Tab-separated table of C-alpha atoms in Angstrom:
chain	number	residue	atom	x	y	z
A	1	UNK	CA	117.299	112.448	108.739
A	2	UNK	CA	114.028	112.262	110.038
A	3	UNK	CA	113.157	108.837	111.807
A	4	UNK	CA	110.504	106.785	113.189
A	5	UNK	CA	112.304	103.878	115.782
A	6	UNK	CA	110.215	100.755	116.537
A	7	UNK	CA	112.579	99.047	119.211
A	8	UNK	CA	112.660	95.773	118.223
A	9	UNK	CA	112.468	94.237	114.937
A	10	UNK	CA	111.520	90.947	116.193
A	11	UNK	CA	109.737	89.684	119.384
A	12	UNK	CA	108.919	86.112	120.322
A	13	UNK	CA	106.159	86.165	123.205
A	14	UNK	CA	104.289	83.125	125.219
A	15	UNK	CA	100.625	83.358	125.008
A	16	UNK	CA	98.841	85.183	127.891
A	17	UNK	CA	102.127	87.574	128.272
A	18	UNK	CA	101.801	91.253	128.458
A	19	UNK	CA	103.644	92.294	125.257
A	20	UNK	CA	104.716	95.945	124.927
A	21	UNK	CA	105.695	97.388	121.460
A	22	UNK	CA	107.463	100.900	121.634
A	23	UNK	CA	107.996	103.294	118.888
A	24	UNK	CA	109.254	107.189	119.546
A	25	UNK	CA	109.267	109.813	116.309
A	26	UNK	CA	111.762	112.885	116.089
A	27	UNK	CA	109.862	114.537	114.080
A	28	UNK	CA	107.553	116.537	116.417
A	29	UNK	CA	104.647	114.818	114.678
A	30	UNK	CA	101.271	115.074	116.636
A	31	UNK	CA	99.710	112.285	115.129
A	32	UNK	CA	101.213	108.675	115.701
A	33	UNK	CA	99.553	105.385	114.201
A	34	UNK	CA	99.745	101.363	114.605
A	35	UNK	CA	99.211	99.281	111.919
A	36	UNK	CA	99.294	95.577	111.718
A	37	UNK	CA	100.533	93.843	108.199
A	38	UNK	CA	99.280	90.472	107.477
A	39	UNK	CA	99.320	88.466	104.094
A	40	UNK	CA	96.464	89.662	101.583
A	41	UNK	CA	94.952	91.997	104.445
A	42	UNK	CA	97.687	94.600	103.810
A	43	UNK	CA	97.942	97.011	106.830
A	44	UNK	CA	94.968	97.424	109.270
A	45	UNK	CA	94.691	100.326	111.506
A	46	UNK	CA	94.858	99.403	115.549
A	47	UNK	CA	95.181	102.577	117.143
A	48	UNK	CA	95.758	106.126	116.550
A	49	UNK	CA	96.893	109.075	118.820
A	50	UNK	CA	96.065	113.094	117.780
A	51	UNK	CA	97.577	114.245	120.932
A	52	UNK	CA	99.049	113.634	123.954
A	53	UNK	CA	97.129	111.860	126.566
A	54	UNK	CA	95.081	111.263	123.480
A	55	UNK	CA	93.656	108.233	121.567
A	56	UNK	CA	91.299	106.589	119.177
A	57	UNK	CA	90.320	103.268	117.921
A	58	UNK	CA	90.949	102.197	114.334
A	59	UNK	CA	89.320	99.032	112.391
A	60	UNK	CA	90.696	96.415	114.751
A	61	UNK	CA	91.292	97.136	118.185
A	62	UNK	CA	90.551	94.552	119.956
A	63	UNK	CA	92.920	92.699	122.051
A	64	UNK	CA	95.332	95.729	122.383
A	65	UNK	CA	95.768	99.521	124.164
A	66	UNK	CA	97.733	102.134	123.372
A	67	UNK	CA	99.725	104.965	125.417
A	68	UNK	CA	101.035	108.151	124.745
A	69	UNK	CA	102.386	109.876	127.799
A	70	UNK	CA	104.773	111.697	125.814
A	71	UNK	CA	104.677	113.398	122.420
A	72	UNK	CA	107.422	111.590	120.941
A	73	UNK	CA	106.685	108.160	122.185
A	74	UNK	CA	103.722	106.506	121.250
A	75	UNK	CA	103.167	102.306	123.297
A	76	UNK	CA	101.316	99.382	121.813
A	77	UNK	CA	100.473	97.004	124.488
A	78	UNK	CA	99.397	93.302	123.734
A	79	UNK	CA	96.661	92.836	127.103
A	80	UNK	CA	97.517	88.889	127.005
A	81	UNK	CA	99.009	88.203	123.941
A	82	UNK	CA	97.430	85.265	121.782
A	83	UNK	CA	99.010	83.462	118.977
A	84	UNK	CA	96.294	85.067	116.096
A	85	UNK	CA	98.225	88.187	116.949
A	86	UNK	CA	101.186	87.073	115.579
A	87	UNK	CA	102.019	89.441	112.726
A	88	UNK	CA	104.538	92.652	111.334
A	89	UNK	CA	103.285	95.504	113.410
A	90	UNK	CA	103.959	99.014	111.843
A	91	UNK	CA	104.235	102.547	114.217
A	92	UNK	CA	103.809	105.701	111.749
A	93	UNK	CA	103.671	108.998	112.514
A	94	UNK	CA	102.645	112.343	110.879
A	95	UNK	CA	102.023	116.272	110.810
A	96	UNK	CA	98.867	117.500	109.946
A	97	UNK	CA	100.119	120.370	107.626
A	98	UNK	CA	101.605	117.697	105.675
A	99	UNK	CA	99.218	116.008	103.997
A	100	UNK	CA	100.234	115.511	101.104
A	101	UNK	CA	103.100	113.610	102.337
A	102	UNK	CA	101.386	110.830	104.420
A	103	UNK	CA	102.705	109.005	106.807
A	104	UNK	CA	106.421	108.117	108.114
A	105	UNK	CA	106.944	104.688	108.910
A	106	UNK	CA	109.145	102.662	111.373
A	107	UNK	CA	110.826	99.482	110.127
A	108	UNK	CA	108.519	97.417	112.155
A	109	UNK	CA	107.840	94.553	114.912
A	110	UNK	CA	107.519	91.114	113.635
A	111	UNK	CA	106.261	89.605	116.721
A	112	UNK	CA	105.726	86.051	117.233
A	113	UNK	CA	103.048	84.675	119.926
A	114	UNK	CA	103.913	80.694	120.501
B	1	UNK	CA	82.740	102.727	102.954
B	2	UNK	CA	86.154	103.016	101.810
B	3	UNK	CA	88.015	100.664	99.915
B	4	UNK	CA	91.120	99.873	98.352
B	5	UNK	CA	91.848	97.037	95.695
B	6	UNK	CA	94.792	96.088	94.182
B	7	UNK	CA	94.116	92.773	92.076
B	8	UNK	CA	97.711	91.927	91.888
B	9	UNK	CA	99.767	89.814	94.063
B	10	UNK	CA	102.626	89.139	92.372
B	11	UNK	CA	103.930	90.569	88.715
B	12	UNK	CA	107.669	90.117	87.288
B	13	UNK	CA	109.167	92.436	84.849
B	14	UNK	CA	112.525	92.803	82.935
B	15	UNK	CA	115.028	94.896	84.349
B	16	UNK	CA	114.945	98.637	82.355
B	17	UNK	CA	110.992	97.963	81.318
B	18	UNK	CA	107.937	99.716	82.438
B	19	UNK	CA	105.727	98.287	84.638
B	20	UNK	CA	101.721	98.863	85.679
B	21	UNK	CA	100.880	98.299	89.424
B	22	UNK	CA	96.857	98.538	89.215
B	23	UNK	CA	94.896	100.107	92.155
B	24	UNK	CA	91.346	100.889	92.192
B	25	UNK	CA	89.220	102.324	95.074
B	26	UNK	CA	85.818	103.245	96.200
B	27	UNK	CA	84.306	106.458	97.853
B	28	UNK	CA	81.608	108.673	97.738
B	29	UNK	CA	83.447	111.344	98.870
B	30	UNK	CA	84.470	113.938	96.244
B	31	UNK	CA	87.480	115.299	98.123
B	32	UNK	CA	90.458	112.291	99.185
B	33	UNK	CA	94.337	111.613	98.663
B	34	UNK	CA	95.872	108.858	96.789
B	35	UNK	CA	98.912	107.204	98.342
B	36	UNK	CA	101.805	104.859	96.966
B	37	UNK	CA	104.330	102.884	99.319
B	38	UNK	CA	106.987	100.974	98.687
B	39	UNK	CA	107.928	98.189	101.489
B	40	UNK	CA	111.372	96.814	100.610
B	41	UNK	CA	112.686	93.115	102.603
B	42	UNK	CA	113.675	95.485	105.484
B	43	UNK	CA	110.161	96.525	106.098
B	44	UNK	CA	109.858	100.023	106.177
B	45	UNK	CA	107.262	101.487	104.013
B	46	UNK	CA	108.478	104.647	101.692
B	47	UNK	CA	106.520	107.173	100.752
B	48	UNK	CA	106.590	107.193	97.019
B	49	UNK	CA	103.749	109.488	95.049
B	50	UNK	CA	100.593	111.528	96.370
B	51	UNK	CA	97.655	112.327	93.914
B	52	UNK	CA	94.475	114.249	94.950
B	53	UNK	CA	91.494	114.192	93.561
B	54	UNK	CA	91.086	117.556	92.027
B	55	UNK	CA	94.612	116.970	90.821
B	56	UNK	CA	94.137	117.802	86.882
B	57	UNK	CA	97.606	116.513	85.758
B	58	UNK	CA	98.885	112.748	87.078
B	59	UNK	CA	101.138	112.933	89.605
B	60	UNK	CA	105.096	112.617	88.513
B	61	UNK	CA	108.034	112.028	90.701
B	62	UNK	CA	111.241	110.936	88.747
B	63	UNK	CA	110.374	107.075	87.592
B	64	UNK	CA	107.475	107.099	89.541
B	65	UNK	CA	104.109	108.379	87.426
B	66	UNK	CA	100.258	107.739	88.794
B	67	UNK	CA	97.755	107.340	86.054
B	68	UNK	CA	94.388	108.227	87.294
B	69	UNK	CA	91.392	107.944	86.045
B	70	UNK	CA	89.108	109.389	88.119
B	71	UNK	CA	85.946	108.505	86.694
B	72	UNK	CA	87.121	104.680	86.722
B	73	UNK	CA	88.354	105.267	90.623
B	74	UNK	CA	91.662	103.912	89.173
B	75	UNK	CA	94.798	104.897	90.703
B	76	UNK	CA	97.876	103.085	88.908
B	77	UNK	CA	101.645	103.270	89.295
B	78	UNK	CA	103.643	102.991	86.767
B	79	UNK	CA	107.075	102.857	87.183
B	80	UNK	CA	109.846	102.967	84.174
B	81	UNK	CA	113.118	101.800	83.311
B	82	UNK	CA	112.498	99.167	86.002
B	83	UNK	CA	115.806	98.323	88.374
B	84	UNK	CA	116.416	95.695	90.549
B	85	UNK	CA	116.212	97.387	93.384
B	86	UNK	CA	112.118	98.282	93.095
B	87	UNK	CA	111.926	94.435	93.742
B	88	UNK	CA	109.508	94.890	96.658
B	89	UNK	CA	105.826	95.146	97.827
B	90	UNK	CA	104.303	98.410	96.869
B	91	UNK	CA	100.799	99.240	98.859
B	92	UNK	CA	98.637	101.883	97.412
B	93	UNK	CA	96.559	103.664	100.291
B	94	UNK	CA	93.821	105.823	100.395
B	95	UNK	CA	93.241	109.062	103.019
B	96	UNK	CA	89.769	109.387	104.658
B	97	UNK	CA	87.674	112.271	103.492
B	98	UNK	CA	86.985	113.370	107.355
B	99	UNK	CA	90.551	112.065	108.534
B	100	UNK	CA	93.428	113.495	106.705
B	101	UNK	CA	95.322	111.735	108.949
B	102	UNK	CA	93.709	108.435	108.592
B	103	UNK	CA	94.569	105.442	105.651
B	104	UNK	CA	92.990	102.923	103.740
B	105	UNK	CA	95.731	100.249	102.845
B	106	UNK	CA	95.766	97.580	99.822
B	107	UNK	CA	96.695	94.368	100.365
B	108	UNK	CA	99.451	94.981	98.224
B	109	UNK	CA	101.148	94.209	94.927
B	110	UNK	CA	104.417	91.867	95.135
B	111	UNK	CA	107.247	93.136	92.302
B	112	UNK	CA	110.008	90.749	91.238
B	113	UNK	CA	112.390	92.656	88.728
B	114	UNK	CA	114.203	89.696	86.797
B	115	UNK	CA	117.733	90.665	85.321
C-alpha cells in the first residue's frame, strides 16, 4: 500500500523554536505539497516541491521554508515558531501522469506553539 | 481567481439516506478538475471522486456520485445509502488550470450520520 508518513502526529513547540515537520512518500512521486488546515479556512497551500533541490511558494508562505534534498523526503521548517501557527499541517504528494487522481495525503501534524 | 465554496458546515442525515454535500466554484478557465476528499477523525484526507470539466456524464464511483452543473459552477456530492462510517469532513477541491498539480481547497462540509 502506497503511503505518505508525516512523523509525528502531534508536536507541542515553545515560541521562537525552530520546528521541523518531516514527511517522506514511497511512491516515487515528483511533486510533494504542505498544506495547513484551520477551522473555516480549509487547507491552504505553504509550499510545494516539482523536483529535487526544487521549490515554490503557495498562498501563505510566510513564516516557514521548505527542503527537499531527497526525492522521497520532502521538510517543513517553522523559522521561529509563533503561536498563530498553531494548526493540523498536511504533507501530500503526487505524480504528474496522474491527474486525475490528485493528491495522496499523510495523516498529518497537529502542532501546538505555546 | 480561483475559488471554492462550500456553504455547509455541518449537515446530519439518517443512516441508509442520501445526502447532498453542495460545492460551488469560480474560474474563468475552461479546462480544470473537480476534487472530493474525505477527512475522517484520524486526519488523513481520501481521495474520493474526480470530475473534469469536459466530462459529459457525472462522475460515479460506487456510493459516491458528483452532480455537476457546469453552467451553475456547481460541483455536488451526493452520497447514498448513508453509513455511519462517512461521519466525517469532506473538502471539495479544485485543480489550477496552469498547475495540474496545484489545489484549491473548501473550507469544508462537517457530516454527522445519526443511527
Amino acid at each position: 500500500d502506497v503511503k505518505v508518513t508525516q512523523s509525528s502526529r502531534y508536536l507541542v513547540k515553545r515560541t521562537g523554536e525552530k520546528v521541523f515537520l518531516e514527511c517522506v512518500q514511497d511512491m516515487d512521486h515528483e511533486n510533494m505539497f504542505w498544506y495547513r488546515q484551520d477551522p473555516g479556512l480549509g487547507l491552504r497551500l505553504i509550499y510545494f516541491s516539482y523536483d529535487v533541490k526544487m521549490k515554490e511558494k503557495g498562498d501563505i508562505p510566510e513564516g516557514y521554508s521548505v527542503s527537499r534534498e531527497k526525492k522521497e523526503r520532502f521538510s517543513l521548517i517553522l523559522e521561529s515558531a509563533s503561536t498563530n501557527q498553531t494548526s493540523m499541517y498536511l504533507c501530500a504528494s503526487s505524480e504528474g501522469a496522474d491527474q486525475n487522481y490528485g493528491y495522496t495525503f499523510g495523516s498529518g501534524t497537529r502542532l501546538t506553539v505555546v | 481567481a480561483q475559488k471554492i465554496t462550500q456553504t455547509q458546515p455541518g449537515m446530519f442525515v439518517q443512516e441508509k439516506e442520501a445526502v447532498t454535500l453542495d460545492c460551488t466554484y469560480d474560474t474563468s478557465d475552461p479546462s480544470y478538475g473537480l476534487f472530493w476528499y474525505k477527512q475522517p477523525s484520524s486526519g488523513e484526507m481520501i481521495f474520493l471522486i474526480y470530475q473534469g470539466s469536459y466530462d459529459q456524464q457525472n462522475a460515479t464511483e460506487g456510493r459516491y456520485s458528483l452532480n455537476f452543473q457546469k453552467a451553475r459552477k456547481s460541483a455536488n456530492l451526493v452520497i447514498s445509502a448513508s453509513q455511519l462510517g462517512d461521519s466525517a469532513m469532506y473538502f471539495c477541491a479544485m485543480r489550477d488550470a496552469y498547475n495540474f498539480n496545484k489545489f484549491y481547497f473548501g473550507s469544508g462540509t462537517k457530516l454527522n450520520v445519526k443511527p
